[in-house]
């Protein structure tokens, strides 16, 4: 066992390092300086990132303005192309109407000729020429025909495609008043 002879000496020895005011003030000043330095570094880092973000935002805004101008230019070009196609379609429509008018006029001219050539109940007699006469007639017809370039262009209608196959008996066909056809599965 240890015995302490003077209890006051021990208290003074313990209080001296812990309660030294000069050292504690300097430690506090160092801690405050370190804290302020860290705070300043944090603010500087945030300011740099904020500045970069603002510059990126300005660059994006400039590109968006360029994009708006690009859109206007494209819209103007599309309108020009659309007007060009529309005028071509109108010209084609006019030519087709003129061609159909010529065809209708030719049919109207040929209709009375066809009805006047033969009587109603009388059978028509068709005489075929002999081969010698046939070749002579073909040769004279080819000389009398106009050149291919002078002939009007005739458009042909396409044959309608075959009807679609009948649907399975598992489906019910419904036709709406607008003419739309729908199929519903029967369970």
PDB file of C-alpha atoms in Angstrom:
ATOM      1  CA  UNK A   1       0.000   0.000   0.000  1.00  0.00           C
ATOM      2  CA  UNK A   2       1.016   3.483  -0.844  1.00  0.00           C
ATOM      3  CA  UNK A   3       0.576   6.259   1.537  1.00  0.00           C
ATOM      4  CA  UNK A   4       0.550   9.884   0.576  1.00  0.00           C
ATOM      5  CA  UNK A   5       2.198  12.064   3.075  1.00  0.00           C
ATOM      6  CA  UNK A   6       1.089  15.435   1.742  1.00  0.00           C
ATOM      7  CA  UNK A   7      -2.312  15.410  -0.032  1.00  0.00           C
ATOM      8  CA  UNK A   8      -1.924  19.022  -1.333  1.00  0.00           C
ATOM      9  CA  UNK A   9       1.101  18.221  -3.453  1.00  0.00           C
ATOM     10  CA  UNK A  10      -0.826  15.678  -5.490  1.00  0.00           C
ATOM     11  CA  UNK A  11      -3.645  18.075  -6.342  1.00  0.00           C
ATOM     12  CA  UNK A  12      -1.225  20.737  -7.514  1.00  0.00           C
ATOM     13  CA  UNK A  13       0.605  18.211  -9.693  1.00  0.00           C
ATOM     14  CA  UNK A  14      -2.643  17.106 -11.372  1.00  0.00           C
ATOM     15  CA  UNK A  15      -4.074  20.613 -11.897  1.00  0.00           C
ATOM     16  CA  UNK A  16      -1.013  22.113 -13.495  1.00  0.00           C
ATOM     17  CA  UNK A  17      -1.046  20.363 -16.906  1.00  0.00           C
ATOM     18  CA  UNK A  18      -4.836  20.320 -17.301  1.00  0.00           C
ATOM     19  CA  UNK A  19      -5.670  23.857 -16.399  1.00  0.00           C
ATOM     20  CA  UNK A  20      -2.843  25.737 -18.099  1.00  0.00           C
ATOM     21  CA  UNK A  21      -4.644  28.733 -19.587  1.00  0.00           C
ATOM     22  CA  UNK A  22      -2.012  29.692 -22.145  1.00  0.00           C
ATOM     23  CA  UNK A  23      -1.889  26.242 -23.691  1.00  0.00           C
ATOM     24  CA  UNK A  24      -5.658  25.868 -23.777  1.00  0.00           C
ATOM     25  CA  UNK A  25      -6.078  29.266 -25.493  1.00  0.00           C
ATOM     26  CA  UNK A  26      -3.550  28.363 -28.162  1.00  0.00           C
ATOM     27  CA  UNK A  27      -5.203  24.977 -28.702  1.00  0.00           C
ATOM     28  CA  UNK A  28      -8.571  26.704 -29.068  1.00  0.00           C
ATOM     29  CA  UNK A  29      -7.103  29.217 -31.530  1.00  0.00           C
ATOM     30  CA  UNK A  30      -5.574  26.401 -33.602  1.00  0.00           C
ATOM     31  CA  UNK A  31      -8.885  24.486 -33.657  1.00  0.00           C
ATOM     32  CA  UNK A  32     -10.786  27.627 -34.743  1.00  0.00           C
ATOM     33  CA  UNK A  33      -8.192  28.348 -37.468  1.00  0.00           C
ATOM     34  CA  UNK A  34      -8.390  24.771 -38.772  1.00  0.00           C
ATOM     35  CA  UNK A  35     -12.191  24.951 -38.782  1.00  0.00           C
ATOM     36  CA  UNK A  36     -12.223  28.291 -40.638  1.00  0.00           C
ATOM     37  CA  UNK A  37      -9.671  26.962 -43.144  1.00  0.00           C
ATOM     38  CA  UNK A  38     -11.810  23.890 -43.830  1.00  0.00           C
ATOM     39  CA  UNK A  39     -14.893  26.108 -44.166  1.00  0.00           C
ATOM     40  CA  UNK A  40     -13.050  28.407 -46.627  1.00  0.00           C
ATOM     41  CA  UNK A  41     -11.876  25.391 -48.687  1.00  0.00           C
ATOM     42  CA  UNK A  42     -15.419  24.033 -48.748  1.00  0.00           C
ATOM     43  CA  UNK A  43     -16.783  27.419 -49.905  1.00  0.00           C
ATOM     44  CA  UNK A  44     -14.079  27.722 -52.580  1.00  0.00           C
ATOM     45  CA  UNK A  45     -14.867  24.222 -53.893  1.00  0.00           C
ATOM     46  CA  UNK A  46     -18.602  24.995 -53.986  1.00  0.00           C
ATOM     47  CA  UNK A  47     -17.914  28.293 -55.791  1.00  0.00           C
ATOM     48  CA  UNK A  48     -15.812  26.520 -58.457  1.00  0.00           C
ATOM     49  CA  UNK A  49     -18.513  23.917 -59.099  1.00  0.00           C
ATOM     50  CA  UNK A  50     -21.204  26.619 -59.161  1.00  0.00           C
ATOM     51  CA  UNK A  51     -19.176  28.647 -61.671  1.00  0.00           C
ATOM     52  CA  UNK A  52     -18.690  25.576 -63.887  1.00  0.00           C
ATOM     53  CA  UNK A  53     -22.408  24.795 -63.673  1.00  0.00           C
ATOM     54  CA  UNK A  54     -23.339  28.339 -64.690  1.00  0.00           C
ATOM     55  CA  UNK A  55     -20.963  28.183 -67.671  1.00  0.00           C
ATOM     56  CA  UNK A  56     -22.432  24.828 -68.740  1.00  0.00           C
ATOM     57  CA  UNK A  57     -25.940  26.261 -68.420  1.00  0.00           C
ATOM     58  CA  UNK A  58     -24.997  29.237 -70.607  1.00  0.00           C
ATOM     59  CA  UNK A  59     -23.529  26.891 -73.232  1.00  0.00           C
ATOM     60  CA  UNK A  60     -26.717  24.798 -73.215  1.00  0.00           C
ATOM     61  CA  UNK A  61     -28.882  27.917 -73.576  1.00  0.00           C
ATOM     62  CA  UNK A  62     -26.798  29.032 -76.561  1.00  0.00           C
ATOM     63  CA  UNK A  63     -27.170  25.608 -78.179  1.00  0.00           C
ATOM     64  CA  UNK A  64     -30.930  25.687 -77.572  1.00  0.00           C
ATOM     65  CA  UNK A  65     -31.149  29.058 -79.311  1.00  0.00           C
ATOM     66  CA  UNK A  66     -29.187  27.594 -82.236  1.00  0.00           C
ATOM     67  CA  UNK A  67     -31.552  24.635 -82.227  1.00  0.00           C
ATOM     68  CA  UNK A  68     -34.551  26.980 -82.500  1.00  0.00           C
ATOM     69  CA  UNK A  69     -32.973  28.711 -85.492  1.00  0.00           C
ATOM     70  CA  UNK A  70     -32.166  25.310 -87.031  1.00  0.00           C
ATOM     71  CA  UNK A  71     -35.780  24.258 -86.541  1.00  0.00           C
ATOM     72  CA  UNK A  72     -36.993  27.406 -88.315  1.00  0.00           C
ATOM     73  CA  UNK A  73     -34.611  26.791 -91.235  1.00  0.00           C
ATOM     74  CA  UNK A  74     -35.733  23.161 -91.511  1.00  0.00           C
ATOM     75  CA  UNK A  75     -39.386  24.197 -91.370  1.00  0.00           C
ATOM     76  CA  UNK A  76     -38.844  26.695 -94.197  1.00  0.00           C
ATOM     77  CA  UNK A  77     -37.059  24.067 -96.315  1.00  0.00           C
ATOM     78  CA  UNK A  78     -39.790  21.496 -95.660  1.00  0.00           C
ATOM     79  CA  UNK A  79     -42.419  24.032 -96.698  1.00  0.00           C
ATOM     80  CA  UNK A  80     -40.464  24.664 -99.910  1.00  0.00           C
ATOM     81  CA  UNK A  81     -40.207  20.941-100.646  1.00  0.00           C
ATOM     82  CA  UNK A  82     -43.872  20.447 -99.769  1.00  0.00           C
ATOM     83  CA  UNK A  83     -44.908  23.246-102.141  1.00  0.00           C
ATOM     84  CA  UNK A  84     -42.743  21.702-104.883  1.00  0.00           C
ATOM     85  CA  UNK A  85     -44.343  18.290-104.467  1.00  0.00           C
ATOM     86  CA  UNK A  86     -47.784  19.831-104.273  1.00  0.00           C
ATOM     87  CA  UNK A  87     -47.264  21.709-107.545  1.00  0.00           C
ATOM     88  CA  UNK A  88     -45.971  18.521-109.198  1.00  0.00           C
ATOM     89  CA  UNK A  89     -49.015  16.594-107.998  1.00  0.00           C
ATOM     90  CA  UNK A  90     -51.300  19.340-109.284  1.00  0.00           C
ATOM     91  CA  UNK A  91     -49.588  19.229-112.689  1.00  0.00           C
ATOM     92  CA  UNK A  92     -49.884  15.434-112.745  1.00  0.00           C
ATOM     93  CA  UNK A  93     -53.538  15.694-111.752  1.00  0.00           C
ATOM     94  CA  UNK A  94     -54.165  18.191-114.570  1.00  0.00           C
ATOM     95  CA  UNK A  95     -52.464  15.885-117.091  1.00  0.00           C
ATOM     96  CA  UNK A  96     -54.456  12.901-115.864  1.00  0.00           C
ATOM     97  CA  UNK A  97     -57.716  14.831-116.084  1.00  0.00           C
ATOM     98  CA  UNK A  98     -56.830  15.898-119.618  1.00  0.00           C
ATOM     99  CA  UNK A  99     -55.974  12.298-120.560  1.00  0.00           C
ATOM    100  CA  UNK A 100     -59.217  11.016-119.076  1.00  0.00           C
ATOM    101  CA  UNK A 101     -61.107  13.745-120.944  1.00  0.00           C
ATOM    102  CA  UNK A 102     -59.493  12.614-124.208  1.00  0.00           C
ATOM    103  CA  UNK A 103     -60.314   8.974-123.467  1.00  0.00           C
ATOM    104  CA  UNK A 104     -63.925   9.859-122.631  1.00  0.00           C
ATOM    105  CA  UNK A 105     -64.191  11.936-125.823  1.00  0.00           C
ATOM    106  CA  UNK A 106     -62.795   9.053-127.899  1.00  0.00           C
ATOM    107  CA  UNK A 107     -65.228   6.626-126.269  1.00  0.00           C
ATOM    108  CA  UNK A 108     -68.105   9.023-126.906  1.00  0.00           C
ATOM    109  CA  UNK A 109     -67.096   9.263-130.583  1.00  0.00           C
ATOM    110  CA  UNK A 110     -66.762   5.499-130.951  1.00  0.00           C
ATOM    111  CA  UNK A 111     -70.012   4.629-129.169  1.00  0.00           C
ATOM    112  CA  UNK A 112     -72.324   5.871-131.971  1.00  0.00           C
ATOM    113  CA  UNK A 113     -70.137   4.200-134.606  1.00  0.00           C
ATOM    114  CA  UNK A 114     -70.355   0.868-132.854  1.00  0.00           C
ATOM    115  CA  UNK A 115     -74.110   1.029-132.389  1.00  0.00           C
ATOM    116  CA  UNK A 116     -74.748   1.996-136.035  1.00  0.00           C
ATOM    117  CA  UNK A 117     -72.665  -0.746-137.675  1.00  0.00           C
ATOM    118  CA  UNK A 118     -75.064  -3.604-137.116  1.00  0.00           C
ATOM    119  CA  UNK A 119     -78.741  -4.108-136.528  1.00  0.00           C
ATOM    120  CA  UNK A 120     -80.163  -5.371-133.301  1.00  0.00           C
ATOM    121  CA  UNK A 121     -81.119  -8.977-134.168  1.00  0.00           C
ATOM    122  CA  UNK A 122     -79.165  -9.467-137.365  1.00  0.00           C
ATOM    123  CA  UNK A 123     -76.051 -11.565-136.979  1.00  0.00           C
ATOM    124  CA  UNK A 124     -72.838  -9.877-137.937  1.00  0.00           C
ATOM    125  CA  UNK A 125     -70.710 -11.401-140.603  1.00  0.00           C
ATOM    126  CA  UNK A 126     -67.006 -11.036-140.063  1.00  0.00           C
ATOM    127  CA  UNK A 127     -64.793 -11.659-143.051  1.00  0.00           C
ATOM    128  CA  UNK A 128     -61.133 -12.461-142.513  1.00  0.00           C
ATOM    129  CA  UNK A 129     -58.685 -11.412-145.218  1.00  0.00           C
ATOM    130  CA  UNK A 130     -56.388 -13.864-146.910  1.00  0.00           C
ATOM    131  CA  UNK A 131     -52.796 -14.038-145.619  1.00  0.00           C
ATOM    132  CA  UNK A 132     -51.458 -12.051-148.611  1.00  0.00           C
ATOM    133  CA  UNK A 133     -54.008  -9.292-148.082  1.00  0.00           C
ATOM    134  CA  UNK A 134     -53.337  -9.401-144.338  1.00  0.00           C
ATOM    135  CA  UNK A 135     -49.594  -8.710-144.683  1.00  0.00           C
ATOM    136  CA  UNK A 136     -50.259  -5.901-147.179  1.00  0.00           C
ATOM    137  CA  UNK A 137     -52.809  -4.366-144.802  1.00  0.00           C
ATOM    138  CA  UNK A 138     -50.381  -4.574-141.877  1.00  0.00           C
ATOM    139  CA  UNK A 139     -47.617  -2.908-143.908  1.00  0.00           C
ATOM    140  CA  UNK A 140     -49.884  -0.046-145.006  1.00  0.00           C
ATOM    141  CA  UNK A 141     -51.232   0.374-141.454  1.00  0.00           C
ATOM    142  CA  UNK A 142     -47.760   0.679-139.975  1.00  0.00           C
ATOM    143  CA  UNK A 143     -46.906   3.419-142.505  1.00  0.00           C
ATOM    144  CA  UNK A 144     -50.099   5.326-141.707  1.00  0.00           C
ATOM    145  CA  UNK A 145     -49.749   5.122-137.915  1.00  0.00           C
ATOM    146  CA  UNK A 146     -48.311   8.141-136.070  1.00  0.00           C
ATOM    147  CA  UNK A 147     -44.959   7.869-134.342  1.00  0.00           C
ATOM    148  CA  UNK A 148     -44.877   6.515-130.816  1.00  0.00           C
ATOM    149  CA  UNK A 149     -43.656   9.860-129.462  1.00  0.00           C
ATOM    150  CA  UNK A 150     -46.728  11.627-130.880  1.00  0.00           C
ATOM    151  CA  UNK A 151     -49.193   9.269-129.231  1.00  0.00           C
ATOM    152  CA  UNK A 152     -50.723  10.285-125.892  1.00  0.00           C
ATOM    153  CA  UNK A 153     -49.564   8.340-122.906  1.00  0.00           C
ATOM    154  CA  UNK A 154     -52.094   5.771-121.708  1.00  0.00           C
ATOM    155  CA  UNK A 155     -52.190   4.732-118.097  1.00  0.00           C
ATOM    156  CA  UNK A 156     -53.223   1.213-117.200  1.00  0.00           C
ATOM    157  CA  UNK A 157     -55.243   0.236-114.232  1.00  0.00           C
ATOM    158  CA  UNK A 158     -53.872  -2.441-112.006  1.00  0.00           C
ATOM    159  CA  UNK A 159     -55.821  -5.578-111.410  1.00  0.00           C
ATOM    160  CA  UNK A 160     -57.425  -5.700-108.003  1.00  0.00           C
ATOM    161  CA  UNK A 161     -55.649  -8.127-105.746  1.00  0.00           C
ATOM    162  CA  UNK A 162     -57.342 -11.369-104.866  1.00  0.00           C
ATOM    163  CA  UNK A 163     -59.807 -11.244-102.005  1.00  0.00           C
ATOM    164  CA  UNK A 164     -58.283 -12.055 -98.625  1.00  0.00           C
ATOM    165  CA  UNK A 165     -58.763 -15.607 -97.441  1.00  0.00           C
ATOM    166  CA  UNK A 166     -61.811 -16.303 -95.348  1.00  0.00           C
ATOM    167  CA  UNK A 167     -61.155 -15.925 -91.637  1.00  0.00           C
ATOM    168  CA  UNK A 168     -61.226 -18.862 -89.291  1.00  0.00           C
ATOM    169  CA  UNK A 169     -64.562 -19.899 -87.837  1.00  0.00           C
ATOM    170  CA  UNK A 170     -63.157 -18.867 -84.450  1.00  0.00           C
ATOM    171  CA  UNK A 171     -63.650 -15.201 -85.411  1.00  0.00           C
ATOM    172  CA  UNK A 172     -66.795 -13.135 -85.982  1.00  0.00           C
ATOM    173  CA  UNK A 173     -66.707 -10.484 -88.715  1.00  0.00           C
ATOM    174  CA  UNK A 174     -68.309  -7.096 -87.959  1.00  0.00           C
ATOM    175  CA  UNK A 175     -68.760  -4.270 -90.477  1.00  0.00           C
ATOM    176  CA  UNK A 176     -69.285  -0.771 -89.030  1.00  0.00           C
ATOM    177  CA  UNK A 177     -71.433   1.899 -90.773  1.00  0.00           C
ATOM    178  CA  UNK A 178     -68.226   3.623 -91.952  1.00  0.00           C
ATOM    179  CA  UNK A 179     -67.201   0.437 -93.759  1.00  0.00           C
ATOM    180  CA  UNK A 180     -64.540  -0.621 -91.264  1.00  0.00           C
ATOM    181  CA  UNK A 181     -64.251  -4.388 -90.913  1.00  0.00           C
ATOM    182  CA  UNK A 182     -63.250  -5.866 -87.559  1.00  0.00           C
ATOM    183  CA  UNK A 183     -62.902  -9.440 -86.377  1.00  0.00           C
ATOM    184  CA  UNK A 184     -63.677 -10.566 -82.828  1.00  0.00           C
ATOM    185  CA  UNK A 185     -62.567 -13.884 -81.397  1.00  0.00           C
ATOM    186  CA  UNK A 186     -65.367 -16.182 -80.356  1.00  0.00           C
ATOM    187  CA  UNK A 187     -64.719 -18.074 -77.125  1.00  0.00           C
TER     188      UNK A 187
END
